[in-house]
mmCIF file of C-alpha atoms and ligand atoms in Angstrom:
data_model
loop_
_atom_site.group_PDB
_atom_site.id
_atom_site.type_symbol
_atom_site.label_atom_id
_atom_site.label_comp_id
_atom_site.label_asym_id
_atom_site.label_seq_id
_atom_site.Cartn_x
_atom_site.Cartn_y
_atom_site.Cartn_z
ATOM 1 C CA UNK A 1 -42.011 69.989 28.797
ATOM 2 C CA UNK A 2 -45.877 70.350 29.315
ATOM 3 C CA UNK A 3 -45.381 72.696 32.241
ATOM 4 C CA UNK A 4 -42.793 74.816 30.522
ATOM 5 C CA UNK A 5 -45.046 75.201 27.448
ATOM 6 C CA UNK A 6 -48.182 75.848 29.398
ATOM 7 C CA UNK A 7 -46.405 78.790 30.982
ATOM 8 C CA UNK A 8 -44.595 79.879 27.840
ATOM 9 C CA UNK A 9 -47.981 80.073 25.686
ATOM 10 C CA UNK A 10 -49.923 81.605 28.406
ATOM 11 C CA UNK A 11 -47.732 84.538 28.862
ATOM 12 C CA UNK A 12 -46.999 85.858 25.476
ATOM 13 C CA UNK A 13 -47.520 85.996 21.735
ATOM 14 C CA UNK A 14 -44.588 83.856 20.509
ATOM 15 C CA UNK A 15 -45.149 84.363 16.710
ATOM 16 C CA UNK A 16 -43.464 86.645 14.242
ATOM 17 C CA UNK A 17 -40.423 88.731 13.611
ATOM 18 C CA UNK A 18 -40.370 90.220 17.246
ATOM 19 C CA UNK A 19 -41.186 86.953 18.715
ATOM 20 C CA UNK A 20 -39.404 83.588 18.733
ATOM 21 C CA UNK A 21 -40.742 81.740 15.732
ATOM 22 C CA UNK A 22 -42.895 82.281 12.374
ATOM 23 C CA UNK A 23 -45.203 79.659 11.267
ATOM 24 C CA UNK A 24 -46.601 78.950 7.781
ATOM 25 C CA UNK A 25 -50.015 80.998 8.214
ATOM 26 C CA UNK A 26 -47.976 83.998 9.426
ATOM 27 C CA UNK A 27 -45.867 83.989 6.251
ATOM 28 C CA UNK A 28 -48.667 84.735 3.796
ATOM 29 C CA UNK A 29 -52.538 84.639 3.440
ATOM 30 C CA UNK A 30 -52.194 81.820 0.727
ATOM 31 C CA UNK A 31 -51.345 79.084 3.309
ATOM 32 C CA UNK A 32 -54.551 79.560 5.291
ATOM 33 C CA UNK A 33 -56.508 80.036 1.874
ATOM 34 C CA UNK A 34 -55.354 76.667 0.594
ATOM 35 C CA UNK A 35 -56.344 74.881 3.952
ATOM 36 C CA UNK A 36 -59.764 76.548 3.485
ATOM 37 C CA UNK A 37 -59.905 75.326 -0.079
ATOM 38 C CA UNK A 38 -59.194 71.846 0.803
ATOM 39 C CA UNK A 39 -61.824 71.799 3.866
ATOM 40 C CA UNK A 40 -64.414 73.254 1.667
ATOM 41 C CA UNK A 41 -63.836 70.906 -1.222
ATOM 42 C CA UNK A 42 -63.781 67.934 1.222
ATOM 43 C CA UNK A 43 -67.100 69.186 2.773
ATOM 44 C CA UNK A 44 -68.835 69.442 -0.703
ATOM 45 C CA UNK A 45 -67.559 66.149 -1.855
ATOM 46 C CA UNK A 46 -69.074 64.713 1.459
ATOM 47 C CA UNK A 47 -72.602 66.064 0.485
ATOM 48 C CA UNK A 48 -72.143 69.456 2.184
ATOM 49 C CA UNK A 49 -73.550 68.116 5.641
ATOM 50 C CA UNK A 50 -75.227 71.490 7.282
ATOM 51 C CA UNK A 51 -74.038 70.805 10.760
ATOM 52 C CA UNK A 52 -70.336 70.520 9.922
ATOM 53 C CA UNK A 53 -68.050 72.908 11.966
ATOM 54 C CA UNK A 54 -64.582 74.478 11.481
ATOM 55 C CA UNK A 55 -62.451 73.521 14.297
ATOM 56 C CA UNK A 56 -58.836 74.357 15.049
ATOM 57 C CA UNK A 57 -56.313 73.135 17.357
ATOM 58 C CA UNK A 58 -53.735 75.654 18.755
ATOM 59 C CA UNK A 59 -54.635 78.598 16.564
ATOM 60 C CA UNK A 60 -51.900 80.932 17.431
ATOM 61 C CA UNK A 61 -52.989 84.444 16.397
ATOM 62 C CA UNK A 62 -56.016 83.235 14.704
ATOM 63 C CA UNK A 63 -54.356 84.018 11.193
ATOM 64 C CA UNK A 64 -55.029 80.691 9.651
ATOM 65 C CA UNK A 65 -58.510 80.586 10.842
ATOM 66 C CA UNK A 66 -59.284 83.947 9.487
ATOM 67 C CA UNK A 67 -57.657 83.111 5.832
ATOM 68 C CA UNK A 68 -59.292 79.786 5.840
ATOM 69 C CA UNK A 69 -62.831 81.002 6.810
ATOM 70 C CA UNK A 70 -62.654 83.604 4.088
ATOM 71 C CA UNK A 71 -62.647 80.935 1.538
ATOM 72 C CA UNK A 72 -64.979 78.457 3.277
ATOM 73 C CA UNK A 73 -67.633 81.260 3.751
ATOM 74 C CA UNK A 74 -69.491 82.757 6.462
ATOM 75 C CA UNK A 75 -72.235 80.694 8.091
ATOM 76 C CA UNK A 76 -69.818 77.862 9.431
ATOM 77 C CA UNK A 77 -69.643 77.691 13.131
ATOM 78 C CA UNK A 78 -66.119 78.032 14.429
ATOM 79 C CA UNK A 79 -64.634 75.955 17.488
ATOM 80 C CA UNK A 80 -61.260 76.820 18.780
ATOM 81 C CA UNK A 81 -59.271 74.358 21.085
ATOM 82 C CA UNK A 82 -56.731 76.762 22.949
ATOM 83 C CA UNK A 83 -55.464 76.897 26.371
ATOM 84 C CA UNK A 84 -53.567 80.133 26.389
ATOM 85 C CA UNK A 85 -55.597 83.253 27.663
ATOM 86 C CA UNK A 86 -53.213 85.558 25.880
ATOM 87 C CA UNK A 87 -53.648 83.732 22.472
ATOM 88 C CA UNK A 88 -57.301 83.374 22.991
ATOM 89 C CA UNK A 89 -57.663 87.093 23.044
ATOM 90 C CA UNK A 90 -55.859 87.637 19.804
ATOM 91 C CA UNK A 91 -57.970 84.669 18.220
ATOM 92 C CA UNK A 92 -61.353 86.263 19.354
ATOM 93 C CA UNK A 93 -60.340 89.728 17.805
ATOM 94 C CA UNK A 94 -59.329 87.818 14.351
ATOM 95 C CA UNK A 95 -62.385 85.426 14.479
ATOM 96 C CA UNK A 96 -65.389 87.043 16.119
ATOM 97 C CA UNK A 97 -67.919 84.550 17.432
ATOM 98 C CA UNK A 98 -65.583 81.762 17.712
ATOM 99 C CA UNK A 99 -66.451 79.233 20.588
ATOM 100 C CA UNK A 100 -63.386 78.128 22.822
ATOM 101 C CA UNK A 101 -62.483 74.920 24.396
ATOM 102 C CA UNK A 102 -59.801 73.560 26.627
ATOM 103 C CA UNK A 103 -59.704 69.993 25.178
ATOM 104 C CA UNK A 104 -60.517 68.247 21.897
ATOM 105 C CA UNK A 105 -63.100 66.051 23.671
ATOM 106 C CA UNK A 106 -65.114 69.252 24.255
ATOM 107 C CA UNK A 107 -65.783 69.669 20.719
ATOM 108 C CA UNK A 108 -69.490 69.407 19.606
ATOM 109 C CA UNK A 109 -70.594 66.029 18.594
ATOM 110 C CA UNK A 110 -70.807 67.143 14.695
ATOM 111 C CA UNK A 111 -68.782 66.590 11.659
ATOM 112 C CA UNK A 112 -65.402 68.420 11.777
ATOM 113 C CA UNK A 113 -63.533 70.384 9.368
ATOM 114 C CA UNK A 114 -60.370 70.536 11.612
ATOM 115 C CA UNK A 115 -56.831 71.783 11.063
ATOM 116 C CA UNK A 116 -54.063 71.884 13.441
ATOM 117 C CA UNK A 117 -50.830 73.648 12.284
ATOM 118 C CA UNK A 118 -47.694 73.255 14.453
ATOM 119 C CA UNK A 119 -49.924 71.921 17.483
ATOM 120 C CA UNK A 120 -48.887 68.379 18.023
ATOM 121 C CA UNK A 121 -45.226 69.405 18.133
ATOM 122 C CA UNK A 122 -45.946 71.397 21.192
ATOM 123 C CA UNK A 123 -47.172 68.619 23.070
ATOM 124 C CA UNK A 124 -44.679 66.833 25.509
ATOM 125 C CA UNK A 125 -42.807 63.760 24.624
ATOM 126 C CA UNK A 126 -41.053 61.231 26.778
ATOM 127 C CA UNK A 127 -37.362 59.756 26.004
ATOM 128 C CA UNK A 128 -36.013 56.683 26.682
ATOM 129 C CA UNK A 129 -32.508 55.031 26.678
ATOM 130 C CA UNK A 130 -33.293 51.215 26.527
ATOM 131 C CA UNK A 131 -35.837 50.572 29.370
ATOM 132 C CA UNK A 132 -34.625 53.729 31.329
ATOM 133 C CA UNK A 133 -36.513 56.853 30.951
ATOM 134 C CA UNK A 134 -34.506 59.895 30.445
ATOM 135 C CA UNK A 135 -35.276 62.456 33.075
ATOM 136 C CA UNK A 136 -34.480 66.093 33.957
ATOM 137 C CA UNK A 137 -32.699 66.499 37.489
ATOM 138 C CA UNK A 138 -31.146 69.268 39.273
ATOM 139 C CA UNK A 139 -27.347 69.132 39.151
ATOM 140 C CA UNK A 140 -26.176 71.827 41.391
ATOM 141 C CA UNK A 141 -28.267 74.718 40.381
ATOM 142 C CA UNK A 142 -28.622 73.632 36.812
ATOM 143 C CA UNK A 143 -31.027 71.260 35.035
ATOM 144 C CA UNK A 144 -29.324 68.083 33.598
ATOM 145 C CA UNK A 145 -30.529 64.920 31.819
ATOM 146 C CA UNK A 146 -30.112 61.496 33.409
ATOM 147 C CA UNK A 147 -29.636 58.624 30.916
ATOM 148 C CA UNK A 148 -27.223 58.700 28.105
ATOM 149 C CA UNK A 149 -27.278 56.548 24.934
ATOM 150 C CA UNK A 150 -29.473 55.956 21.889
ATOM 151 C CA UNK A 151 -32.762 57.948 22.695
ATOM 152 C CA UNK A 152 -36.150 56.724 21.465
ATOM 153 C CA UNK A 153 -39.058 59.075 22.033
ATOM 154 C CA UNK A 154 -42.791 58.519 22.625
ATOM 155 C CA UNK A 155 -45.699 60.943 23.135
ATOM 156 C CA UNK A 156 -48.613 59.756 25.091
ATOM 157 C CA UNK A 157 -50.307 63.340 25.132
ATOM 158 C CA UNK A 158 -49.859 63.417 21.228
ATOM 159 C CA UNK A 159 -51.520 59.960 20.877
ATOM 160 C CA UNK A 160 -54.164 60.988 23.274
ATOM 161 C CA UNK A 161 -54.774 64.069 21.065
ATOM 162 C CA UNK A 162 -54.763 61.996 17.738
ATOM 163 C CA UNK A 163 -57.010 59.363 19.308
ATOM 164 C CA UNK A 164 -59.586 61.942 20.448
ATOM 165 C CA UNK A 165 -59.626 63.568 16.803
ATOM 166 C CA UNK A 166 -59.779 60.091 15.024
ATOM 167 C CA UNK A 167 -62.632 58.763 17.477
ATOM 168 C CA UNK A 168 -64.535 62.126 16.868
ATOM 169 C CA UNK A 169 -64.272 61.665 13.070
ATOM 170 C CA UNK A 170 -65.372 57.839 13.093
ATOM 171 C CA UNK A 171 -68.299 58.631 15.239
ATOM 172 C CA UNK A 172 -69.481 62.016 13.950
ATOM 173 C CA UNK A 173 -67.846 62.412 10.458
ATOM 174 C CA UNK A 174 -65.621 64.981 9.119
ATOM 175 C CA UNK A 175 -61.713 65.157 8.318
ATOM 176 C CA UNK A 176 -58.687 66.773 9.906
ATOM 177 C CA UNK A 177 -55.609 68.133 8.460
ATOM 178 C CA UNK A 178 -52.478 67.756 10.484
ATOM 179 C CA UNK A 179 -49.458 69.854 9.543
ATOM 180 C CA UNK A 180 -46.073 69.791 11.169
ATOM 181 C CA UNK A 181 -42.423 69.191 10.959
ATOM 182 C CA UNK A 182 -41.591 65.440 11.727
ATOM 183 C CA UNK A 183 -40.556 62.089 10.106
ATOM 184 C CA UNK A 184 -42.397 59.767 7.857
ATOM 185 C CA UNK A 185 -41.166 56.699 9.651
ATOM 186 C CA UNK A 186 -40.440 55.911 13.382
ATOM 187 C CA UNK A 187 -36.691 55.952 14.161
ATOM 188 C CA UNK A 188 -34.581 56.453 17.198
ATOM 189 C CA UNK A 189 -33.313 59.988 17.903
ATOM 190 C CA UNK A 190 -33.484 63.017 20.317
ATOM 191 C CA UNK A 191 -35.672 65.656 18.550
ATOM 192 C CA UNK A 192 -36.452 67.794 21.492
ATOM 193 C CA UNK A 193 -35.426 71.430 20.698
ATOM 194 C CA UNK A 194 -35.806 74.826 21.979
ATOM 195 C CA UNK A 195 -36.158 78.080 20.037
ATOM 196 C CA UNK A 196 -35.737 81.614 21.325
ATOM 197 C CA UNK A 197 -35.764 84.603 19.088
ATOM 198 C CA UNK A 198 -35.600 82.650 15.931
ATOM 199 C CA UNK A 199 -32.421 80.572 17.156
ATOM 200 C CA UNK A 200 -31.949 77.210 18.535
ATOM 201 C CA UNK A 201 -31.465 77.340 22.206
ATOM 202 C CA UNK A 202 -30.593 74.828 25.108
ATOM 203 C CA UNK A 203 -33.702 73.008 25.856
ATOM 204 C CA UNK A 204 -32.957 72.890 29.722
ATOM 205 C CA UNK A 205 -32.258 76.658 29.959
ATOM 206 C CA UNK A 206 -34.804 79.219 30.841
ATOM 207 C CA UNK A 207 -37.816 76.924 31.533
ATOM 208 C CA UNK A 208 -41.059 78.307 30.375
ATOM 209 C CA UNK A 209 -39.459 81.183 28.659
ATOM 210 C CA UNK A 210 -38.616 79.555 25.337
ATOM 211 C CA UNK A 211 -40.476 77.295 22.619
ATOM 212 C CA UNK A 212 -40.052 73.563 23.204
ATOM 213 C CA UNK A 213 -41.044 71.286 20.446
ATOM 214 C CA UNK A 214 -40.334 67.665 19.347
ATOM 215 C CA UNK A 215 -40.620 66.242 15.835
ATOM 216 C CA UNK A 216 -43.995 64.382 15.044
ATOM 217 C CA UNK A 217 -43.683 60.682 14.277
ATOM 218 C CA UNK A 218 -46.113 60.209 11.567
ATOM 219 C CA UNK A 219 -45.894 56.533 11.407
ATOM 220 C CA UNK A 220 -46.896 56.496 15.028
ATOM 221 C CA UNK A 221 -49.600 58.943 14.481
ATOM 222 C CA UNK A 222 -51.075 56.899 11.423
ATOM 223 C CA UNK A 223 -51.383 53.759 13.637
ATOM 224 C CA UNK A 224 -52.991 55.677 16.552
ATOM 225 C CA UNK A 225 -55.502 57.186 14.309
ATOM 226 C CA UNK A 226 -56.311 54.086 12.462
ATOM 227 C CA UNK A 227 -56.708 52.193 15.853
ATOM 228 C CA UNK A 228 -59.193 54.807 16.868
ATOM 229 C CA UNK A 229 -61.310 54.108 13.758
ATOM 230 C CA UNK A 230 -60.270 57.003 11.405
ATOM 231 C CA UNK A 231 -58.991 56.583 7.754
ATOM 232 C CA UNK A 232 -55.521 58.130 7.152
ATOM 233 C CA UNK A 233 -54.114 59.443 3.794
ATOM 234 C CA UNK A 234 -50.571 59.109 2.844
ATOM 235 C CA UNK A 235 -47.997 61.559 4.003
ATOM 236 C CA UNK A 236 -47.218 64.510 1.888
ATOM 237 C CA UNK A 237 -44.473 67.164 2.166
ATOM 238 C CA UNK A 238 -45.857 70.634 2.628
ATOM 239 C CA UNK A 239 -44.373 71.485 -0.746
ATOM 240 C CA UNK A 240 -46.166 68.506 -2.537
ATOM 241 C CA UNK A 241 -49.395 69.220 -0.758
ATOM 242 C CA UNK A 242 -49.605 72.811 -1.547
ATOM 243 C CA UNK A 243 -48.532 72.343 -5.032
ATOM 244 C CA UNK A 244 -51.089 69.549 -5.756
ATOM 245 C CA UNK A 245 -53.890 71.800 -4.528
ATOM 246 C CA UNK A 246 -52.829 74.793 -6.457
ATOM 247 C CA UNK A 247 -50.829 77.254 -4.529
ATOM 248 C CA UNK A 248 -48.753 78.500 -7.625
ATOM 249 C CA UNK A 249 -52.104 79.215 -9.392
ATOM 250 C CA UNK A 250 -53.317 81.169 -6.276
ATOM 251 C CA UNK A 251 -49.993 83.077 -6.135
ATOM 252 C CA UNK A 252 -50.360 84.096 -9.863
ATOM 253 C CA UNK A 253 -53.850 85.293 -9.259
ATOM 254 C CA UNK A 254 -52.802 87.224 -6.287
ATOM 255 C CA UNK A 255 -49.972 88.768 -8.071
ATOM 256 C CA UNK A 256 -51.704 89.837 -11.101
ATOM 257 C CA UNK A 257 -54.344 91.673 -8.832
ATOM 258 C CA UNK A 258 -51.793 93.241 -6.876
ATOM 259 C CA UNK A 259 -48.771 94.061 -9.033
ATOM 260 C CA UNK A 260 -47.068 95.949 -6.262
ATOM 261 C CA UNK A 261 -46.966 92.736 -4.148
ATOM 262 C CA UNK A 262 -45.665 90.387 -6.765
ATOM 263 C CA UNK A 263 -42.071 90.128 -5.351
ATOM 264 C CA UNK A 264 -43.340 89.490 -1.896
ATOM 265 C CA UNK A 265 -46.060 86.978 -3.031
ATOM 266 C CA UNK A 266 -43.249 84.947 -4.919
ATOM 267 C CA UNK A 267 -40.894 85.069 -1.916
ATOM 268 C CA UNK A 268 -43.521 83.911 0.346
ATOM 269 C CA UNK A 269 -44.512 81.021 -2.129
ATOM 270 C CA UNK A 270 -40.805 79.999 -1.947
ATOM 271 C CA UNK A 271 -40.631 80.221 1.725
ATOM 272 C CA UNK A 272 -43.685 77.830 2.040
ATOM 273 C CA UNK A 273 -42.744 75.341 -0.654
ATOM 274 C CA UNK A 274 -38.878 75.561 -1.334
ATOM 275 C CA UNK A 275 -37.081 72.187 -0.198
ATOM 276 C CA UNK A 276 -34.489 74.399 1.561
ATOM 277 C CA UNK A 277 -37.148 76.265 3.558
ATOM 278 C CA UNK A 278 -40.477 74.872 4.891
ATOM 279 C CA UNK A 279 -41.342 72.685 1.834
ATOM 280 C CA UNK A 280 -39.741 69.380 2.942
ATOM 281 C CA UNK A 281 -39.150 69.659 6.572
ATOM 282 C CA UNK A 282 -42.915 70.235 7.224
ATOM 283 C CA UNK A 283 -45.382 67.328 6.459
ATOM 284 C CA UNK A 284 -49.183 67.139 5.801
ATOM 285 C CA UNK A 285 -51.372 64.299 6.645
ATOM 286 C CA UNK A 286 -55.242 63.848 6.610
ATOM 287 C CA UNK A 287 -57.635 61.843 8.856
ATOM 288 C CA UNK A 288 -60.947 61.323 7.783
ATOM 289 C CA UNK A 289 -64.135 59.475 8.702
ATOM 290 C CA UNK A 290 -64.741 56.184 6.819
ATOM 291 C CA UNK A 291 -67.985 57.681 5.193
ATOM 292 C CA UNK A 292 -66.160 60.765 4.051
ATOM 293 C CA UNK A 293 -63.943 61.195 1.045
ATOM 294 C CA UNK A 294 -60.097 61.686 1.473
ATOM 295 C CA UNK A 295 -59.220 65.350 1.116
ATOM 296 C CA UNK A 296 -57.306 66.565 -2.003
ATOM 297 C CA UNK A 297 -53.618 66.838 -2.325
ATOM 298 C CA UNK A 298 -52.614 63.212 -1.128
ATOM 299 C CA UNK A 299 -51.926 60.337 -3.356
HETATM 300 N N1 LIG B 1 -51.254 76.963 14.771
HETATM 301 C C1 LIG B 1 -50.596 78.333 15.046
HETATM 302 C C2 LIG B 1 -49.803 78.629 16.395
HETATM 303 C C3 LIG B 1 -48.784 77.308 16.530
HETATM 304 S S1 LIG B 1 -48.111 77.462 18.150
HETATM 305 C C4 LIG B 1 -49.849 78.839 13.857
HETATM 306 O O1 LIG B 1 -49.556 77.982 12.936
HETATM 307 O O2 LIG B 1 -49.334 79.932 13.784
HETATM 308 C C5 LIG B 1 -48.872 76.289 19.186
HETATM 309 C C6 LIG B 1 -50.272 76.841 19.552
HETATM 310 O O3 LIG B 1 -50.925 75.672 20.320
HETATM 311 C C7 LIG B 1 -50.535 77.873 20.312
HETATM 312 O O4 LIG B 1 -51.762 78.487 20.021
HETATM 313 C C8 LIG B 1 -50.534 77.451 21.779
HETATM 314 O O5 LIG B 1 -51.296 78.202 22.676
HETATM 315 C C9 LIG B 1 -51.541 76.110 21.465
HETATM 316 N N2 LIG B 1 -51.197 74.919 22.548
HETATM 317 C C10 LIG B 1 -50.011 74.388 22.903
HETATM 318 N N3 LIG B 1 -50.240 73.439 23.710
HETATM 319 C C11 LIG B 1 -51.652 73.351 23.827
HETATM 320 C C12 LIG B 1 -52.593 72.481 24.540
HETATM 321 N N4 LIG B 1 -52.141 71.520 25.392
HETATM 322 N N5 LIG B 1 -53.847 72.604 24.361
HETATM 323 C C13 LIG B 1 -54.397 73.558 23.526
HETATM 324 N N6 LIG B 1 -53.590 74.474 22.960
HETATM 325 C C14 LIG B 1 -52.315 74.207 23.036
#
């Protein structure tokens, strides 16, 4: 999964109608603006430490960063963790002056205003049937899975990423918004999925040519982050979180200022928040330093 996704992201822009999948920031600027408002508000409540930086993991086309930074304001340093050369080029164009890193551990030792949207789901998972690890083997000239039965997943790469974020927050201050699809409580199940041209595909077909993801286990994430010294908020659905911090009001302001776009704005709002669209499948959780307040939008 790691090797496939490394090749996949290094060799294309997977986002948008002509790509394989569409993410929340690509639906409408409101999404990134709400993220920016949440980060800026938390920063103010923490006493506006001057050395805080904007950090993003897996920024895609750089759209979320550009929209969030318009709200946060110029003057904040921008640090992007991205391994794909193709996507770095798009991010550089959208966010001039950003500094790039390969790994979370390389972020400067300063307070973070961090966001990661659909980043953790792209990190590799392992699957187990009892004590036996489910592997991918060659069967003739096709790939096949070994063990069959009730599958339990874990994700050491994801745990390592969450540990790195949480340890950084505990030591240097700041907060992190993690947005992804996944489940609130750990449970067995095979969540590995492949998407190609906006349709589900066979995860073993076309290695490195389709998007491979697995659902984020937010209960495991919470435990991992707490163990590494961060405070963790409750989990909100994307709909709850965006609504609590005022996306409907933002949509209203935008629609009044641009009456020609009112229809497009209301359909984007529905895509982001409706329960049968992205509203309930996607979840938001925040980590923060013990000496920082919890960001807005969580109970
Ligand atoms: N956040 C963006 C893009 C999501 S796609 C959006 O919401 O539109 C996943 C992103 O994570 C891509 O930018 C991809 O190149 C990056 N990525 C995937 N695996 C990574 C890894 N191991 N390290 C750093 N970035 C990674």
